[in-house]
Amino acid sequence: MLEEVERWLATRSWSVTDRPLHRILAAKRATGQSVSVVLPALNEEKTIGDIVSVIRHDLVRQVPLVDEIVVVDSASTDRTAQVAAAAGARVVHRDSILPRVPAVPGKGEVLWRSLLVTTGDIVCFIDADLKEFSSDFVSGIVGPLLTDPDVDLVKAMYDRPLGGAAGQGGRVTELMARPLLNMHWPQLAGFVQPLGGEYAARRRLLEQLPFPVGYGVELGMLVDALHMVGLDALAQVDVGVRKHRHQDGQALGRMAAAIYRTAQLRLARGHLVRPSLTQFERGPDGFEPRTYSVDTEERPPMAEIAEYAARKVA
């Protein structure tokens, strides 16, 4: 491991217990910074309500850490929007944000658009499929941003059990993202969960970053933030254990392809030879090919969007 990464692990890798809630709150009052929590959601009616309820109870009512909870609904066909609203979140539908730019499917698309409908100086992203959710996921990653002005982006790290086995989750991380980062961006080799969907950042950084529209958003954001603000402005916090709904192998293959595409563009900004992925499923006549397109689109930095600039002026 690079000496720089070893030093970073010692100085920018923390536990949620390192910053008690009263210290975080004192820093929030002293700096006057506001905090937005964003949950991108697609058909998550089983989990979204509990997550919103925990955040509201622990970090809005009991302790005034979070200023707004926004669920951006990505065209759900279940009761995600109704359940989230009943739990106390403000629900915004993806297609209603920046309607002049037609929306495309993808997590990164939703995160990008969320900047237009939130106001926090610090924006905290939380996946909507988490089970047994703890508000430590929010306070843990927001804490360093409120207490340390030199930190611009914080990722959560955690154990990811799979089928009862500890630490076996995160298969795309281990098979795709970690090798890519170690070989091409070794400064980022210290991140335990580089693809994790729980992270917080200063708005002033997020609005300057391009957003891959799909699953490559986390890797792209990490790499771009490294180049924009440097390793010492990035950090991670151990928040314990993350339990969530796991994808099947073929879905993970499509996710891996999107992540590789994101890395490829950042390595060479070159031309994709074939922006698609063929997988196989057994049918009545043997194995049948199924070809899926790989996300090839990225949204520009939000600071370049006229509607966002007009909102800031207003």
mmCIF file of C-alpha atoms in Angstrom:
data_model
loop_
_atom_site.group_PDB
_atom_site.id
_atom_site.type_symbol
_atom_site.label_atom_id
_atom_site.label_comp_id
_atom_site.label_asym_id
_atom_site.label_seq_id
_atom_site.Cartn_x
_atom_site.Cartn_y
_atom_site.Cartn_z
ATOM 1 C CA MET A 1 0.000 0.000 0.000
ATOM 2 C CA LEU A 2 1.195 3.509 -0.783
ATOM 3 C CA GLU A 3 2.696 5.387 2.144
ATOM 4 C CA GLU A 4 0.255 8.209 1.364
ATOM 5 C CA VAL A 5 -2.694 5.832 1.737
ATOM 6 C CA GLU A 6 -1.378 4.466 5.039
ATOM 7 C CA ARG A 7 -1.115 8.020 6.342
ATOM 8 C CA TRP A 8 -4.629 8.775 5.054
ATOM 9 C CA LEU A 9 -6.033 5.721 6.807
ATOM 10 C CA ALA A 10 -4.537 6.966 10.063
ATOM 11 C CA THR A 11 -5.822 10.529 9.705
ATOM 12 C CA ARG A 12 -9.004 10.352 7.599
ATOM 13 C CA SER A 13 -10.579 7.033 8.580
ATOM 14 C CA TRP A 14 -12.788 7.255 11.670
ATOM 15 C CA SER A 15 -15.480 5.521 13.687
ATOM 16 C CA VAL A 16 -18.932 6.956 14.312
ATOM 17 C CA THR A 17 -18.025 7.029 18.025
ATOM 18 C CA ASP A 18 -15.182 9.480 17.396
ATOM 19 C CA ARG A 19 -17.647 12.359 17.133
ATOM 20 C CA PRO A 20 -20.391 12.344 19.767
ATOM 21 C CA LEU A 21 -23.675 13.837 18.645
ATOM 22 C CA HIS A 22 -23.397 16.808 21.004
ATOM 23 C CA ARG A 23 -20.086 17.761 19.397
ATOM 24 C CA ILE A 24 -21.567 17.533 15.907
ATOM 25 C CA LEU A 25 -24.536 19.681 16.934
ATOM 26 C CA ALA A 26 -22.276 22.287 18.514
ATOM 27 C CA ALA A 27 -20.318 22.499 15.258
ATOM 28 C CA LYS A 28 -23.535 22.832 13.263
ATOM 29 C CA ARG A 29 -24.695 25.744 15.422
ATOM 30 C CA ALA A 30 -21.285 27.410 15.289
ATOM 31 C CA THR A 31 -20.947 27.180 11.507
ATOM 32 C CA GLY A 32 -24.605 27.705 10.593
ATOM 33 C CA GLN A 33 -24.487 24.956 7.981
ATOM 34 C CA SER A 34 -27.656 23.169 6.893
ATOM 35 C CA VAL A 35 -27.999 19.448 6.152
ATOM 36 C CA SER A 36 -30.167 17.759 3.522
ATOM 37 C CA VAL A 37 -30.728 14.011 3.429
ATOM 38 C CA VAL A 38 -31.616 12.562 0.018
ATOM 39 C CA LEU A 39 -32.993 9.068 -0.542
ATOM 40 C CA PRO A 40 -33.142 7.970 -4.205
ATOM 41 C CA ALA A 41 -35.937 5.420 -4.410
ATOM 42 C CA LEU A 42 -37.337 2.967 -6.938
ATOM 43 C CA ASN A 43 -39.951 0.522 -5.637
ATOM 44 C CA GLU A 44 -38.750 0.521 -2.033
ATOM 45 C CA GLU A 45 -42.069 0.628 -0.175
ATOM 46 C CA LYS A 46 -40.925 -2.124 2.221
ATOM 47 C CA THR A 47 -37.979 -0.181 3.638
ATOM 48 C CA ILE A 48 -38.340 3.532 2.836
ATOM 49 C CA GLY A 49 -40.827 4.273 5.625
ATOM 50 C CA ASP A 50 -38.644 2.889 8.403
ATOM 51 C CA ILE A 51 -35.583 4.780 7.167
ATOM 52 C CA VAL A 52 -37.406 8.103 7.001
ATOM 53 C CA SER A 53 -39.053 7.522 10.384
ATOM 54 C CA VAL A 54 -35.723 6.790 12.100
ATOM 55 C CA ILE A 55 -34.074 9.894 10.642
ATOM 56 C CA ARG A 56 -37.025 12.093 11.619
ATOM 57 C CA HIS A 57 -37.212 10.706 15.139
ATOM 58 C CA ASP A 58 -33.477 10.722 15.927
ATOM 59 C CA LEU A 59 -32.097 13.626 13.891
ATOM 60 C CA VAL A 60 -35.016 16.026 13.417
ATOM 61 C CA ARG A 61 -37.219 15.749 16.506
ATOM 62 C CA GLN A 62 -34.845 14.568 19.226
ATOM 63 C CA VAL A 63 -31.767 16.312 17.854
ATOM 64 C CA PRO A 64 -31.957 19.100 15.237
ATOM 65 C CA LEU A 65 -29.202 17.846 12.959
ATOM 66 C CA VAL A 66 -31.098 17.281 9.682
ATOM 67 C CA ASP A 67 -32.922 20.216 8.096
ATOM 68 C CA GLU A 68 -34.758 18.360 5.324
ATOM 69 C CA ILE A 69 -35.428 14.784 4.227
ATOM 70 C CA VAL A 70 -36.132 14.477 0.506
ATOM 71 C CA VAL A 71 -37.119 11.271 -1.249
ATOM 72 C CA VAL A 72 -36.655 11.471 -5.011
ATOM 73 C CA ASP A 73 -38.970 8.849 -6.481
ATOM 74 C CA SER A 74 -37.617 7.360 -9.684
ATOM 75 C CA ALA A 75 -40.926 6.360 -11.311
ATOM 76 C CA SER A 76 -41.852 3.719 -8.728
ATOM 77 C CA THR A 77 -44.793 1.473 -9.525
ATOM 78 C CA ASP A 78 -45.469 0.541 -5.900
ATOM 79 C CA ARG A 79 -46.400 2.727 -2.891
ATOM 80 C CA THR A 80 -42.905 4.105 -2.298
ATOM 81 C CA ALA A 81 -44.024 7.739 -2.606
ATOM 82 C CA GLN A 82 -47.047 7.376 -0.331
ATOM 83 C CA VAL A 83 -45.128 5.460 2.344
ATOM 84 C CA ALA A 84 -42.273 7.979 2.330
ATOM 85 C CA ALA A 85 -44.634 10.947 2.576
ATOM 86 C CA ALA A 86 -46.588 9.323 5.419
ATOM 87 C CA ALA A 87 -43.304 8.839 7.304
ATOM 88 C CA GLY A 88 -42.555 12.543 7.002
ATOM 89 C CA ALA A 89 -40.327 12.969 3.967
ATOM 90 C CA ARG A 90 -40.843 15.505 1.210
ATOM 91 C CA VAL A 91 -41.347 13.402 -1.908
ATOM 92 C CA VAL A 92 -40.352 14.748 -5.311
ATOM 93 C CA HIS A 93 -40.842 12.783 -8.496
ATOM 94 C CA ARG A 94 -37.781 12.547 -10.711
ATOM 95 C CA ASP A 95 -39.564 13.666 -13.882
ATOM 96 C CA SER A 96 -40.804 16.869 -12.256
ATOM 97 C CA ILE A 97 -37.250 18.098 -11.692
ATOM 98 C CA LEU A 98 -35.728 19.989 -14.616
ATOM 99 C CA PRO A 99 -38.423 18.776 -17.052
ATOM 100 C CA ARG A 100 -36.750 20.371 -20.074
ATOM 101 C CA VAL A 101 -34.071 17.644 -19.813
ATOM 102 C CA PRO A 102 -35.774 14.263 -20.388
ATOM 103 C CA ALA A 103 -34.928 11.902 -17.560
ATOM 104 C CA VAL A 104 -33.200 8.592 -18.155
ATOM 105 C CA PRO A 105 -33.321 5.570 -15.827
ATOM 106 C CA GLY A 106 -30.498 5.392 -13.334
ATOM 107 C CA LYS A 107 -29.442 6.145 -9.804
ATOM 108 C CA GLY A 108 -26.943 8.827 -10.796
ATOM 109 C CA GLU A 109 -29.655 10.656 -12.717
ATOM 110 C CA VAL A 110 -31.756 10.904 -9.549
ATOM 111 C CA LEU A 111 -28.844 12.053 -7.380
ATOM 112 C CA TRP A 112 -27.924 14.740 -9.918
ATOM 113 C CA ARG A 113 -31.463 16.090 -10.075
ATOM 114 C CA SER A 114 -31.749 16.094 -6.289
ATOM 115 C CA LEU A 115 -29.351 19.047 -6.121
ATOM 116 C CA LEU A 116 -32.063 21.189 -7.699
ATOM 117 C CA VAL A 117 -34.681 20.363 -5.052
ATOM 118 C CA THR A 118 -32.549 20.491 -1.909
ATOM 119 C CA THR A 119 -31.031 23.454 -0.118
ATOM 120 C CA GLY A 120 -28.504 22.032 2.365
ATOM 121 C CA ASP A 121 -24.906 23.173 2.470
ATOM 122 C CA ILE A 122 -24.176 19.499 3.127
ATOM 123 C CA VAL A 123 -26.013 16.830 1.122
ATOM 124 C CA CYS A 124 -26.196 13.314 2.526
ATOM 125 C CA PHE A 125 -27.192 10.435 0.228
ATOM 126 C CA ILE A 126 -28.729 7.289 1.742
ATOM 127 C CA ASP A 127 -29.882 4.221 -0.212
ATOM 128 C CA ALA A 128 -33.554 3.405 0.267
ATOM 129 C CA ASP A 129 -33.268 -0.394 0.551
ATOM 130 C CA LEU A 130 -31.507 -0.563 3.932
ATOM 131 C CA LYS A 131 -32.881 -2.857 6.629
ATOM 132 C CA GLU A 132 -32.523 -2.373 10.402
ATOM 133 C CA PHE A 133 -31.500 1.201 9.654
ATOM 134 C CA SER A 134 -29.571 3.267 12.198
ATOM 135 C CA SER A 135 -29.349 7.057 12.189
ATOM 136 C CA ASP A 136 -25.592 6.578 12.720
ATOM 137 C CA PHE A 137 -25.430 6.217 8.946
ATOM 138 C CA VAL A 138 -26.373 9.899 8.694
ATOM 139 C CA SER A 139 -24.705 11.445 11.734
ATOM 140 C CA GLY A 140 -21.554 9.418 11.156
ATOM 141 C CA ILE A 141 -20.871 10.742 7.674
ATOM 142 C CA VAL A 142 -22.186 14.262 8.248
ATOM 143 C CA GLY A 143 -20.112 14.707 11.403
ATOM 144 C CA PRO A 144 -16.673 15.221 9.810
ATOM 145 C CA LEU A 145 -18.090 17.768 7.361
ATOM 146 C CA LEU A 146 -19.493 19.845 10.224
ATOM 147 C CA THR A 147 -16.458 19.572 12.493
ATOM 148 C CA ASP A 148 -13.584 19.696 9.998
ATOM 149 C CA PRO A 149 -13.588 22.428 7.318
ATOM 150 C CA ASP A 150 -10.843 20.614 5.387
ATOM 151 C CA VAL A 151 -13.088 17.599 4.632
ATOM 152 C CA ASP A 152 -15.317 17.796 1.537
ATOM 153 C CA LEU A 153 -16.663 14.246 1.027
ATOM 154 C CA VAL A 154 -17.225 11.377 3.475
ATOM 155 C CA LYS A 155 -18.098 7.773 2.630
ATOM 156 C CA ALA A 156 -19.648 5.322 5.074
ATOM 157 C CA MET A 157 -17.843 2.026 5.617
ATOM 158 C CA TYR A 158 -19.394 -1.065 7.137
ATOM 159 C CA ASP A 159 -19.640 -4.847 7.118
ATOM 160 C CA ARG A 160 -21.954 -6.252 4.428
ATOM 161 C CA PRO A 161 -23.221 -9.727 5.395
ATOM 162 C CA LEU A 162 -24.487 -12.017 2.646
ATOM 163 C CA GLY A 163 -26.558 -15.093 3.383
ATOM 164 C CA GLY A 164 -25.507 -15.106 7.024
ATOM 165 C CA ALA A 165 -21.788 -14.824 6.220
ATOM 166 C CA ALA A 166 -20.094 -11.688 7.515
ATOM 167 C CA GLY A 167 -18.241 -9.526 5.031
ATOM 168 C CA GLN A 168 -19.330 -11.415 1.914
ATOM 169 C CA GLY A 169 -21.499 -8.644 0.464
ATOM 170 C CA GLY A 170 -20.162 -6.065 -1.959
ATOM 171 C CA ARG A 171 -19.301 -8.535 -4.713
ATOM 172 C CA VAL A 172 -19.029 -5.873 -7.421
ATOM 173 C CA THR A 173 -16.750 -3.892 -5.137
ATOM 174 C CA GLU A 174 -14.367 -6.802 -4.678
ATOM 175 C CA LEU A 175 -14.428 -8.110 -8.249
ATOM 176 C CA MET A 176 -14.547 -4.845 -10.198
ATOM 177 C CA ALA A 177 -14.220 -1.563 -8.294
ATOM 178 C CA ARG A 178 -11.409 -2.421 -5.888
ATOM 179 C CA PRO A 179 -9.091 -3.843 -8.568
ATOM 180 C CA LEU A 180 -9.769 -0.828 -10.801
ATOM 181 C CA LEU A 181 -9.013 1.647 -8.031
ATOM 182 C CA ASN A 182 -5.900 -0.167 -6.846
ATOM 183 C CA MET A 183 -4.457 -0.366 -10.346
ATOM 184 C CA HIS A 184 -5.441 3.017 -11.735
ATOM 185 C CA TRP A 185 -6.150 5.294 -8.766
ATOM 186 C CA PRO A 186 -4.072 3.764 -5.947
ATOM 187 C CA GLN A 187 -4.611 6.835 -3.770
ATOM 188 C CA LEU A 188 -8.201 5.608 -3.348
ATOM 189 C CA ALA A 189 -7.179 2.080 -2.312
ATOM 190 C CA GLY A 190 -7.942 2.849 1.343
ATOM 191 C CA PHE A 191 -11.690 3.175 0.844
ATOM 192 C CA VAL A 192 -13.414 0.156 2.377
ATOM 193 C CA GLN A 193 -16.726 0.693 0.543
ATOM 194 C CA PRO A 194 -15.981 2.782 -2.555
ATOM 195 C CA LEU A 195 -19.329 1.872 -4.149
ATOM 196 C CA GLY A 196 -21.407 2.347 -1.003
ATOM 197 C CA GLY A 197 -24.530 4.447 -1.464
ATOM 198 C CA GLU A 198 -24.192 6.233 1.865
ATOM 199 C CA TYR A 199 -22.010 9.325 1.645
ATOM 200 C CA ALA A 200 -22.161 13.042 2.308
ATOM 201 C CA ALA A 201 -20.469 15.983 0.644
ATOM 202 C CA ARG A 202 -20.443 19.736 0.555
ATOM 203 C CA ARG A 203 -22.782 21.186 -2.017
ATOM 204 C CA ARG A 204 -20.001 23.368 -3.380
ATOM 205 C CA LEU A 205 -18.181 20.175 -4.413
ATOM 206 C CA LEU A 206 -21.198 18.249 -5.705
ATOM 207 C CA GLU A 207 -22.311 21.070 -7.974
ATOM 208 C CA GLN A 208 -18.911 21.017 -9.718
ATOM 209 C CA LEU A 209 -18.898 17.271 -10.456
ATOM 210 C CA PRO A 210 -20.296 15.426 -13.484
ATOM 211 C CA PHE A 211 -22.757 12.644 -12.579
ATOM 212 C CA PRO A 212 -22.773 9.328 -14.459
ATOM 213 C CA VAL A 213 -26.468 8.578 -14.827
ATOM 214 C CA GLY A 214 -26.328 4.946 -13.690
ATOM 215 C CA TYR A 215 -24.504 2.650 -11.285
ATOM 216 C CA GLY A 216 -21.137 4.213 -12.058
ATOM 217 C CA VAL A 217 -22.002 7.352 -10.110
ATOM 218 C CA GLU A 218 -20.227 6.377 -6.890
ATOM 219 C CA LEU A 219 -16.952 5.404 -8.538
ATOM 220 C CA GLY A 220 -17.063 8.397 -10.861
ATOM 221 C CA MET A 221 -17.727 10.791 -8.018
ATOM 222 C CA LEU A 222 -14.873 9.396 -5.929
ATOM 223 C CA VAL A 223 -12.359 9.601 -8.770
ATOM 224 C CA ASP A 224 -13.463 13.080 -9.831
ATOM 225 C CA ALA A 225 -13.434 14.371 -6.254
ATOM 226 C CA LEU A 226 -9.889 13.068 -5.818
ATOM 227 C CA HIS A 227 -8.749 15.083 -8.812
ATOM 228 C CA MET A 228 -10.727 18.161 -7.803
ATOM 229 C CA VAL A 229 -10.002 18.489 -4.063
ATOM 230 C CA GLY A 230 -7.271 15.947 -3.289
ATOM 231 C CA LEU A 231 -7.079 12.875 -1.060
ATOM 232 C CA ASP A 232 -6.956 14.726 2.253
ATOM 233 C CA ALA A 233 -10.366 16.287 1.554
ATOM 234 C CA LEU A 234 -11.877 12.780 1.395
ATOM 235 C CA ALA A 235 -12.663 10.608 4.411
ATOM 236 C CA GLN A 236 -14.576 7.542 5.602
ATOM 237 C CA VAL A 237 -16.433 6.626 8.792
ATOM 238 C CA ASP A 238 -17.196 3.171 10.185
ATOM 239 C CA VAL A 239 -20.931 2.985 10.936
ATOM 240 C CA GLY A 240 -21.193 -0.740 11.722
ATOM 241 C CA VAL A 241 -23.236 -3.149 9.604
ATOM 242 C CA ARG A 242 -25.243 -2.550 6.430
ATOM 243 C CA LYS A 243 -28.119 -4.902 5.643
ATOM 244 C CA HIS A 244 -30.002 -4.518 2.385
ATOM 245 C CA ARG A 245 -31.599 -6.327 -0.523
ATOM 246 C CA HIS A 246 -28.983 -8.131 -2.627
ATOM 247 C CA GLN A 247 -29.052 -8.263 -6.419
ATOM 248 C CA ASP A 248 -28.806 -11.448 -8.448
ATOM 249 C CA GLY A 249 -25.682 -12.328 -10.383
ATOM 250 C CA GLN A 250 -26.841 -10.983 -13.736
ATOM 251 C CA ALA A 251 -27.883 -7.644 -12.243
ATOM 252 C CA LEU A 252 -24.427 -7.440 -10.655
ATOM 253 C CA GLY A 253 -22.904 -8.100 -14.073
ATOM 254 C CA ARG A 254 -24.750 -5.125 -15.534
ATOM 255 C CA MET A 255 -23.681 -3.018 -12.584
ATOM 256 C CA ALA A 256 -20.061 -4.044 -13.094
ATOM 257 C CA ALA A 257 -20.224 -3.138 -16.778
ATOM 258 C CA ALA A 258 -21.494 0.350 -15.966
ATOM 259 C CA ILE A 259 -18.738 0.833 -13.395
ATOM 260 C CA TYR A 260 -16.087 -0.317 -15.837
ATOM 261 C CA ARG A 261 -17.461 2.109 -18.428
ATOM 262 C CA THR A 262 -17.235 4.946 -15.915
ATOM 263 C CA ALA A 263 -13.630 4.055 -15.156
ATOM 264 C CA GLN A 264 -12.801 3.739 -18.850
ATOM 265 C CA LEU A 265 -14.048 7.234 -19.610
ATOM 266 C CA ARG A 266 -11.984 8.660 -16.786
ATOM 267 C CA LEU A 267 -8.878 6.814 -17.873
ATOM 268 C CA ALA A 268 -8.934 7.836 -21.503
ATOM 269 C CA ARG A 269 -12.087 9.832 -22.227
ATOM 270 C CA GLY A 270 -12.037 7.554 -25.221
ATOM 271 C CA HIS A 271 -14.573 5.838 -27.427
ATOM 272 C CA LEU A 272 -16.493 2.820 -26.198
ATOM 273 C CA VAL A 273 -15.927 -0.091 -28.556
ATOM 274 C CA ARG A 274 -19.273 -1.668 -27.667
ATOM 275 C CA PRO A 275 -21.498 0.042 -25.090
ATOM 276 C CA SER A 276 -23.522 -3.088 -24.368
ATOM 277 C CA LEU A 277 -23.339 -6.299 -22.360
ATOM 278 C CA THR A 278 -24.600 -9.718 -23.468
ATOM 279 C CA GLN A 279 -25.607 -12.222 -20.796
ATOM 280 C CA PHE A 280 -27.139 -15.682 -21.080
ATOM 281 C CA GLU A 281 -30.230 -17.289 -19.602
ATOM 282 C CA ARG A 282 -31.308 -20.891 -20.052
ATOM 283 C CA GLY A 283 -34.517 -21.157 -22.062
ATOM 284 C CA PRO A 284 -36.528 -24.076 -23.480
ATOM 285 C CA ASP A 285 -34.075 -24.414 -26.388
ATOM 286 C CA GLY A 286 -30.862 -23.928 -24.427
ATOM 287 C CA PHE A 287 -28.973 -20.789 -23.466
ATOM 288 C CA GLU A 288 -30.476 -17.630 -24.891
ATOM 289 C CA PRO A 289 -28.581 -14.343 -25.164
ATOM 290 C CA ARG A 290 -29.909 -11.187 -23.551
ATOM 291 C CA THR A 291 -28.183 -7.942 -24.491
ATOM 292 C CA TYR A 292 -28.411 -4.833 -22.353
ATOM 293 C CA SER A 293 -27.135 -1.366 -23.120
ATOM 294 C CA VAL A 294 -24.507 0.041 -20.754
ATOM 295 C CA ASP A 295 -25.067 3.567 -19.483
ATOM 296 C CA THR A 296 -23.032 5.877 -21.696
ATOM 297 C CA GLU A 297 -24.405 9.219 -20.603
ATOM 298 C CA GLU A 298 -23.198 11.609 -17.935
ATOM 299 C CA ARG A 299 -24.868 14.735 -16.643
ATOM 300 C CA PRO A 300 -22.754 17.895 -16.578
ATOM 301 C CA PRO A 301 -21.828 19.627 -13.320
ATOM 302 C CA MET A 302 -24.994 21.135 -11.849
ATOM 303 C CA ALA A 303 -23.259 24.510 -11.674
ATOM 304 C CA GLU A 304 -23.508 24.631 -15.482
ATOM 305 C CA ILE A 305 -27.304 24.280 -15.491
ATOM 306 C CA ALA A 306 -29.097 27.603 -16.014
ATOM 307 C CA GLU A 307 -32.007 26.772 -13.688
ATOM 308 C CA TYR A 308 -29.594 25.941 -10.861
ATOM 309 C CA ALA A 309 -27.621 29.139 -11.385
ATOM 310 C CA ALA A 310 -30.862 31.164 -11.397
ATOM 311 C CA ARG A 311 -31.953 29.549 -8.138
ATOM 312 C CA LYS A 312 -28.688 30.500 -6.466
ATOM 313 C CA VAL A 313 -29.016 34.110 -7.619
ATOM 314 C CA ALA A 314 -32.597 34.271 -6.367
#
